[in-house]
Amino acid sequence: PQSSEKAKTFVHAFLKRSMPKMKDEAIQEMLTRKAVVLEHYHKKKTKQKRKKTKGFTAKQRRELRLFEIEPEQQRYAIFLPLHELWKQYIRDLCHGLKPDAQPHMIQTKLLKADLHGAIVTVTKSKCPSYVGITGIVLQEFKHVFKIITKEDKLKVVPKLNNVFSLELDGFISYIYGSKFLLRASERSAKKFKLKGTIDL
């Protein structure tokens, strides 16, 4: 323990060092009051707002041609492995597509499934030129399917007024495009209602 004189000297020196602009008389006056308030304020740290990374707008994506498939890549054979992956994905999703499986349960799962890689056929259409188009779905947008045919032709088929069919392990499912006007990501969260009759 230090003596009172040493303590007093230390406090005086400390105050002098902490508040160099104050005179000795003012420091002595503070000491006599037996309450010392050091005039030092912590600077408030300003939180830096994180900038949100903005993605491309639809216009920018079109200009950059992000979703366009190059002509040399438009070959049916290239996408056959994608179709094989899709078949395995559906089998896992539907627990094997067994013969005793209930069709409406499989249909419900297919409605929410990702169709990239599926082989689809246009079975009905208000525009006769679309009927019979068969190929692998390369891209699915809100209003159209982009399909590559066996003839290596990329077809853009609208969903509206078209009925599509897809077959897997003997199970055939029909997709009414007019009721399917959703993006793949939105469709997975949508609840589809059962309807008695559906028309084009």
PDB file of C-alpha atoms in Angstrom:
ATOM      1  CA  PRO A   1       0.000   0.000   0.000  1.00  0.00           C
ATOM      2  CA  GLN A   2       1.233   3.428  -0.890  1.00  0.00           C
ATOM      3  CA  SER A   3       1.304   6.333   1.540  1.00  0.00           C
ATOM      4  CA  SER A   4      -1.288   9.078   1.190  1.00  0.00           C
ATOM      5  CA  GLU A   5       1.330  11.498  -0.179  1.00  0.00           C
ATOM      6  CA  LYS A   6       2.356   9.088  -2.889  1.00  0.00           C
ATOM      7  CA  ALA A   7      -1.282   8.448  -3.735  1.00  0.00           C
ATOM      8  CA  LYS A   8      -1.966  12.178  -3.940  1.00  0.00           C
ATOM      9  CA  THR A   9       1.056  12.712  -6.198  1.00  0.00           C
ATOM     10  CA  PHE A  10      -0.029   9.842  -8.438  1.00  0.00           C
ATOM     11  CA  VAL A  11      -3.599  11.160  -8.762  1.00  0.00           C
ATOM     12  CA  HIS A  12      -2.359  14.680  -9.511  1.00  0.00           C
ATOM     13  CA  ALA A  13       0.048  13.420 -12.164  1.00  0.00           C
ATOM     14  CA  PHE A  14      -2.653  11.201 -13.637  1.00  0.00           C
ATOM     15  CA  LEU A  15      -5.126  14.080 -13.872  1.00  0.00           C
ATOM     16  CA  LYS A  16      -2.497  16.368 -15.353  1.00  0.00           C
ATOM     17  CA  ARG A  17      -1.729  13.769 -17.996  1.00  0.00           C
ATOM     18  CA  SER A  18      -5.383  13.029 -18.691  1.00  0.00           C
ATOM     19  CA  MET A  19      -6.478  16.659 -18.858  1.00  0.00           C
ATOM     20  CA  PRO A  20      -3.445  18.636 -20.073  1.00  0.00           C
ATOM     21  CA  LYS A  21      -5.492  21.768 -20.806  1.00  0.00           C
ATOM     22  CA  MET A  22      -6.640  22.196 -17.207  1.00  0.00           C
ATOM     23  CA  LYS A  23      -4.645  24.410 -14.856  1.00  0.00           C
ATOM     24  CA  ASP A  24      -3.193  23.149 -11.558  1.00  0.00           C
ATOM     25  CA  GLU A  25      -5.692  25.259  -9.548  1.00  0.00           C
ATOM     26  CA  ALA A  26      -8.621  23.640 -11.342  1.00  0.00           C
ATOM     27  CA  ILE A  27      -7.163  20.199 -10.707  1.00  0.00           C
ATOM     28  CA  GLN A  28      -6.701  20.989  -6.989  1.00  0.00           C
ATOM     29  CA  GLU A  29     -10.289  22.216  -6.817  1.00  0.00           C
ATOM     30  CA  MET A  30     -11.478  18.942  -8.329  1.00  0.00           C
ATOM     31  CA  LEU A  31      -9.451  16.967  -5.797  1.00  0.00           C
ATOM     32  CA  THR A  32     -10.930  18.864  -2.835  1.00  0.00           C
ATOM     33  CA  ARG A  33     -14.419  17.899  -3.961  1.00  0.00           C
ATOM     34  CA  LYS A  34     -13.325  14.256  -3.721  1.00  0.00           C
ATOM     35  CA  ALA A  35     -15.121  13.475  -6.980  1.00  0.00           C
ATOM     36  CA  VAL A  36     -13.115  13.187 -10.139  1.00  0.00           C
ATOM     37  CA  VAL A  37     -14.855  12.893 -13.498  1.00  0.00           C
ATOM     38  CA  LEU A  38     -12.502  12.334 -16.364  1.00  0.00           C
ATOM     39  CA  GLU A  39     -13.810  14.163 -19.377  1.00  0.00           C
ATOM     40  CA  HIS A  40     -13.253  11.447 -21.887  1.00  0.00           C
ATOM     41  CA  TYR A  41     -16.025  10.225 -24.163  1.00  0.00           C
ATOM     42  CA  HIS A  42     -15.979   7.056 -26.200  1.00  0.00           C
ATOM     43  CA  LYS A  43     -16.712   7.658 -29.815  1.00  0.00           C
ATOM     44  CA  LYS A  44     -19.788   5.808 -30.912  1.00  0.00           C
ATOM     45  CA  LYS A  45     -18.936   3.296 -33.536  1.00  0.00           C
ATOM     46  CA  THR A  46     -21.106   3.790 -36.547  1.00  0.00           C
ATOM     47  CA  LYS A  47     -22.283   0.493 -37.904  1.00  0.00           C
ATOM     48  CA  GLN A  48     -21.572   0.146 -41.563  1.00  0.00           C
ATOM     49  CA  LYS A  49     -24.610  -0.938 -43.467  1.00  0.00           C
ATOM     50  CA  ARG A  50     -23.997  -3.969 -45.565  1.00  0.00           C
ATOM     51  CA  LYS A  51     -24.694  -3.338 -49.161  1.00  0.00           C
ATOM     52  CA  LYS A  52     -27.093  -5.847 -50.609  1.00  0.00           C
ATOM     53  CA  THR A  53     -25.741  -7.494 -53.681  1.00  0.00           C
ATOM     54  CA  LYS A  54     -28.184  -6.761 -56.419  1.00  0.00           C
ATOM     55  CA  GLY A  55     -28.695  -9.330 -59.133  1.00  0.00           C
ATOM     56  CA  PHE A  56     -29.263  -8.608 -62.775  1.00  0.00           C
ATOM     57  CA  THR A  57     -32.594  -7.220 -63.887  1.00  0.00           C
ATOM     58  CA  ALA A  58     -34.654  -9.117 -66.466  1.00  0.00           C
ATOM     59  CA  LYS A  59     -33.577  -6.599 -69.103  1.00  0.00           C
ATOM     60  CA  GLN A  60     -29.878  -7.076 -68.257  1.00  0.00           C
ATOM     61  CA  ARG A  61     -30.260 -10.869 -68.375  1.00  0.00           C
ATOM     62  CA  ARG A  62     -31.785 -10.585 -71.842  1.00  0.00           C
ATOM     63  CA  GLU A  63     -29.015  -8.265 -73.022  1.00  0.00           C
ATOM     64  CA  LEU A  64     -26.322 -10.601 -71.664  1.00  0.00           C
ATOM     65  CA  ARG A  65     -28.187 -13.564 -73.209  1.00  0.00           C
ATOM     66  CA  LEU A  66     -27.695 -15.596 -70.025  1.00  0.00           C
ATOM     67  CA  PHE A  67     -30.470 -18.080 -70.772  1.00  0.00           C
ATOM     68  CA  GLU A  68     -29.745 -18.617 -74.446  1.00  0.00           C
ATOM     69  CA  ILE A  69     -28.320 -21.968 -75.506  1.00  0.00           C
ATOM     70  CA  GLU A  70     -25.570 -21.695 -78.091  1.00  0.00           C
ATOM     71  CA  PRO A  71     -26.370 -23.317 -81.494  1.00  0.00           C
ATOM     72  CA  GLU A  72     -23.451 -25.771 -81.188  1.00  0.00           C
ATOM     73  CA  GLN A  73     -24.894 -26.958 -77.855  1.00  0.00           C
ATOM     74  CA  GLN A  74     -28.354 -27.603 -79.295  1.00  0.00           C
ATOM     75  CA  ARG A  75     -27.890 -31.348 -79.711  1.00  0.00           C
ATOM     76  CA  TYR A  76     -30.277 -33.994 -78.347  1.00  0.00           C
ATOM     77  CA  ALA A  77     -27.455 -36.433 -77.521  1.00  0.00           C
ATOM     78  CA  ILE A  78     -25.794 -33.933 -75.174  1.00  0.00           C
ATOM     79  CA  PHE A  79     -28.867 -33.833 -72.936  1.00  0.00           C
ATOM     80  CA  LEU A  80     -29.624 -37.579 -72.748  1.00  0.00           C
ATOM     81  CA  PRO A  81     -27.534 -37.914 -69.517  1.00  0.00           C
ATOM     82  CA  LEU A  82     -29.666 -35.095 -68.050  1.00  0.00           C
ATOM     83  CA  HIS A  83     -32.774 -37.153 -68.872  1.00  0.00           C
ATOM     84  CA  GLU A  84     -31.282 -40.206 -67.120  1.00  0.00           C
ATOM     85  CA  LEU A  85     -30.626 -38.068 -64.033  1.00  0.00           C
ATOM     86  CA  TRP A  86     -34.204 -36.769 -64.165  1.00  0.00           C
ATOM     87  CA  LYS A  87     -35.608 -40.333 -64.297  1.00  0.00           C
ATOM     88  CA  GLN A  88     -33.597 -41.290 -61.211  1.00  0.00           C
ATOM     89  CA  TYR A  89     -34.739 -38.102 -59.456  1.00  0.00           C
ATOM     90  CA  ILE A  90     -38.424 -38.936 -60.124  1.00  0.00           C
ATOM     91  CA  ARG A  91     -37.987 -42.556 -59.016  1.00  0.00           C
ATOM     92  CA  ASP A  92     -36.468 -41.358 -55.743  1.00  0.00           C
ATOM     93  CA  LEU A  93     -39.204 -38.730 -55.358  1.00  0.00           C
ATOM     94  CA  CYS A  94     -41.993 -41.259 -55.908  1.00  0.00           C
ATOM     95  CA  HIS A  95     -40.294 -44.084 -53.950  1.00  0.00           C
ATOM     96  CA  GLY A  96     -39.643 -46.291 -56.950  1.00  0.00           C
ATOM     97  CA  LEU A  97     -42.828 -45.884 -59.063  1.00  0.00           C
ATOM     98  CA  LYS A  98     -44.045 -49.335 -58.020  1.00  0.00           C
ATOM     99  CA  PRO A  99     -47.035 -50.934 -59.849  1.00  0.00           C
ATOM    100  CA  ASP A 100     -49.193 -50.678 -56.718  1.00  0.00           C
ATOM    101  CA  ALA A 101     -48.481 -46.953 -56.301  1.00  0.00           C
ATOM    102  CA  GLN A 102     -51.551 -44.712 -56.264  1.00  0.00           C
ATOM    103  CA  PRO A 103     -51.677 -42.650 -59.500  1.00  0.00           C
ATOM    104  CA  HIS A 104     -53.052 -39.486 -57.863  1.00  0.00           C
ATOM    105  CA  MET A 105     -50.154 -39.479 -55.344  1.00  0.00           C
ATOM    106  CA  ILE A 106     -47.597 -39.731 -58.159  1.00  0.00           C
ATOM    107  CA  GLN A 107     -49.467 -37.044 -60.111  1.00  0.00           C
ATOM    108  CA  THR A 108     -49.371 -34.716 -57.079  1.00  0.00           C
ATOM    109  CA  LYS A 109     -45.594 -35.155 -56.763  1.00  0.00           C
ATOM    110  CA  LEU A 110     -45.018 -34.669 -60.488  1.00  0.00           C
ATOM    111  CA  LEU A 111     -46.929 -31.383 -60.421  1.00  0.00           C
ATOM    112  CA  LYS A 112     -44.331 -29.978 -57.995  1.00  0.00           C
ATOM    113  CA  ALA A 113     -41.308 -31.756 -59.477  1.00  0.00           C
ATOM    114  CA  ASP A 114     -38.575 -30.105 -61.518  1.00  0.00           C
ATOM    115  CA  LEU A 115     -39.144 -30.928 -65.198  1.00  0.00           C
ATOM    116  CA  HIS A 116     -35.687 -29.985 -66.521  1.00  0.00           C
ATOM    117  CA  GLY A 117     -34.546 -33.184 -68.229  1.00  0.00           C
ATOM    118  CA  ALA A 118     -38.005 -34.712 -68.698  1.00  0.00           C
ATOM    119  CA  ILE A 119     -39.098 -35.974 -72.125  1.00  0.00           C
ATOM    120  CA  VAL A 120     -42.466 -34.366 -72.867  1.00  0.00           C
ATOM    121  CA  THR A 121     -44.841 -34.614 -75.822  1.00  0.00           C
ATOM    122  CA  VAL A 122     -47.458 -32.106 -76.906  1.00  0.00           C
ATOM    123  CA  THR A 123     -50.609 -34.253 -77.131  1.00  0.00           C
ATOM    124  CA  LYS A 124     -53.259 -31.554 -77.578  1.00  0.00           C
ATOM    125  CA  SER A 125     -53.076 -27.975 -78.715  1.00  0.00           C
ATOM    126  CA  LYS A 126     -55.273 -25.213 -80.080  1.00  0.00           C
ATOM    127  CA  CYS A 127     -52.463 -24.700 -82.591  1.00  0.00           C
ATOM    128  CA  PRO A 128     -52.159 -27.968 -84.605  1.00  0.00           C
ATOM    129  CA  SER A 129     -48.499 -27.309 -85.521  1.00  0.00           C
ATOM    130  CA  TYR A 130     -47.445 -27.948 -81.899  1.00  0.00           C
ATOM    131  CA  VAL A 131     -49.090 -31.398 -81.661  1.00  0.00           C
ATOM    132  CA  GLY A 132     -46.546 -34.224 -81.733  1.00  0.00           C
ATOM    133  CA  ILE A 133     -43.502 -32.180 -80.674  1.00  0.00           C
ATOM    134  CA  THR A 134     -41.439 -34.454 -78.437  1.00  0.00           C
ATOM    135  CA  GLY A 135     -38.170 -33.706 -76.719  1.00  0.00           C
ATOM    136  CA  ILE A 136     -36.203 -33.073 -73.553  1.00  0.00           C
ATOM    137  CA  VAL A 137     -37.142 -30.015 -71.500  1.00  0.00           C
ATOM    138  CA  LEU A 138     -34.043 -27.817 -71.360  1.00  0.00           C
ATOM    139  CA  GLN A 139     -35.580 -24.744 -69.775  1.00  0.00           C
ATOM    140  CA  GLU A 140     -38.876 -24.011 -68.105  1.00  0.00           C
ATOM    141  CA  PHE A 141     -40.095 -20.451 -67.822  1.00  0.00           C
ATOM    142  CA  LYS A 142     -43.387 -19.090 -66.538  1.00  0.00           C
ATOM    143  CA  HIS A 143     -45.104 -19.210 -69.933  1.00  0.00           C
ATOM    144  CA  VAL A 144     -43.000 -21.518 -72.119  1.00  0.00           C
ATOM    145  CA  PHE A 145     -41.007 -24.748 -72.292  1.00  0.00           C
ATOM    146  CA  LYS A 146     -37.789 -24.875 -74.319  1.00  0.00           C
ATOM    147  CA  ILE A 147     -37.556 -28.389 -75.772  1.00  0.00           C
ATOM    148  CA  ILE A 148     -34.753 -30.038 -77.748  1.00  0.00           C
ATOM    149  CA  THR A 149     -36.083 -32.620 -80.239  1.00  0.00           C
ATOM    150  CA  LYS A 150     -34.365 -35.753 -81.617  1.00  0.00           C
ATOM    151  CA  GLU A 151     -33.762 -33.776 -84.817  1.00  0.00           C
ATOM    152  CA  ASP A 152     -31.562 -31.373 -82.768  1.00  0.00           C
ATOM    153  CA  LYS A 153     -34.065 -28.549 -83.114  1.00  0.00           C
ATOM    154  CA  LEU A 154     -34.782 -26.216 -80.210  1.00  0.00           C
ATOM    155  CA  LYS A 155     -38.517 -25.602 -79.942  1.00  0.00           C
ATOM    156  CA  VAL A 156     -40.132 -22.923 -77.781  1.00  0.00           C
ATOM    157  CA  VAL A 157     -43.582 -24.240 -76.877  1.00  0.00           C
ATOM    158  CA  PRO A 158     -46.045 -22.045 -74.945  1.00  0.00           C
ATOM    159  CA  LYS A 159     -47.793 -23.628 -71.974  1.00  0.00           C
ATOM    160  CA  LEU A 160     -51.074 -21.831 -72.657  1.00  0.00           C
ATOM    161  CA  ASN A 161     -53.642 -23.840 -74.654  1.00  0.00           C
ATOM    162  CA  ASN A 162     -51.373 -26.919 -74.765  1.00  0.00           C
ATOM    163  CA  VAL A 163     -51.553 -30.330 -73.076  1.00  0.00           C
ATOM    164  CA  PHE A 164     -48.264 -32.143 -72.473  1.00  0.00           C
ATOM    165  CA  SER A 165     -47.668 -35.770 -71.566  1.00  0.00           C
ATOM    166  CA  LEU A 166     -44.657 -37.384 -69.946  1.00  0.00           C
ATOM    167  CA  GLU A 167     -44.027 -41.100 -69.523  1.00  0.00           C
ATOM    168  CA  LEU A 168     -41.812 -42.878 -67.009  1.00  0.00           C
ATOM    169  CA  ASP A 169     -41.731 -46.600 -66.209  1.00  0.00           C
ATOM    170  CA  GLY A 170     -45.152 -47.113 -67.781  1.00  0.00           C
ATOM    171  CA  PHE A 171     -46.779 -44.264 -65.882  1.00  0.00           C
ATOM    172  CA  ILE A 172     -48.149 -41.509 -68.152  1.00  0.00           C
ATOM    173  CA  SER A 173     -48.913 -38.106 -66.687  1.00  0.00           C
ATOM    174  CA  TYR A 174     -50.686 -35.228 -68.424  1.00  0.00           C
ATOM    175  CA  ILE A 175     -49.860 -31.581 -67.831  1.00  0.00           C
ATOM    176  CA  TYR A 176     -52.443 -28.949 -68.683  1.00  0.00           C
ATOM    177  CA  GLY A 177     -50.231 -26.014 -69.579  1.00  0.00           C
ATOM    178  CA  SER A 178     -52.948 -23.392 -68.996  1.00  0.00           C
ATOM    179  CA  LYS A 179     -53.010 -24.418 -65.305  1.00  0.00           C
ATOM    180  CA  PHE A 180     -49.227 -24.615 -65.186  1.00  0.00           C
ATOM    181  CA  LEU A 181     -48.310 -20.960 -65.749  1.00  0.00           C
ATOM    182  CA  LEU A 182     -45.728 -20.818 -62.979  1.00  0.00           C
ATOM    183  CA  ARG A 183     -41.973 -20.835 -62.665  1.00  0.00           C
ATOM    184  CA  ALA A 184     -40.471 -24.106 -61.436  1.00  0.00           C
ATOM    185  CA  SER A 185     -39.452 -22.507 -58.118  1.00  0.00           C
ATOM    186  CA  GLU A 186     -42.972 -21.125 -57.529  1.00  0.00           C
ATOM    187  CA  ARG A 187     -44.653 -24.392 -58.486  1.00  0.00           C
ATOM    188  CA  SER A 188     -42.885 -26.379 -55.758  1.00  0.00           C
ATOM    189  CA  ALA A 189     -44.649 -24.293 -53.083  1.00  0.00           C
ATOM    190  CA  LYS A 190     -48.085 -24.104 -54.745  1.00  0.00           C
ATOM    191  CA  LYS A 191     -51.054 -26.184 -53.636  1.00  0.00           C
ATOM    192  CA  PHE A 192     -52.874 -27.565 -56.635  1.00  0.00           C
ATOM    193  CA  LYS A 193     -56.603 -28.178 -56.296  1.00  0.00           C
ATOM    194  CA  LEU A 194     -58.315 -31.246 -57.708  1.00  0.00           C
ATOM    195  CA  LYS A 195     -60.666 -30.369 -60.557  1.00  0.00           C
ATOM    196  CA  GLY A 196     -63.242 -32.640 -62.167  1.00  0.00           C
ATOM    197  CA  THR A 197     -62.953 -31.471 -65.748  1.00  0.00           C
ATOM    198  CA  ILE A 198     -60.209 -29.453 -67.353  1.00  0.00           C
ATOM    199  CA  ASP A 199     -60.291 -28.085 -70.862  1.00  0.00           C
ATOM    200  CA  LEU A 200     -57.738 -26.313 -73.042  1.00  0.00           C
TER     201      LEU A 200
END
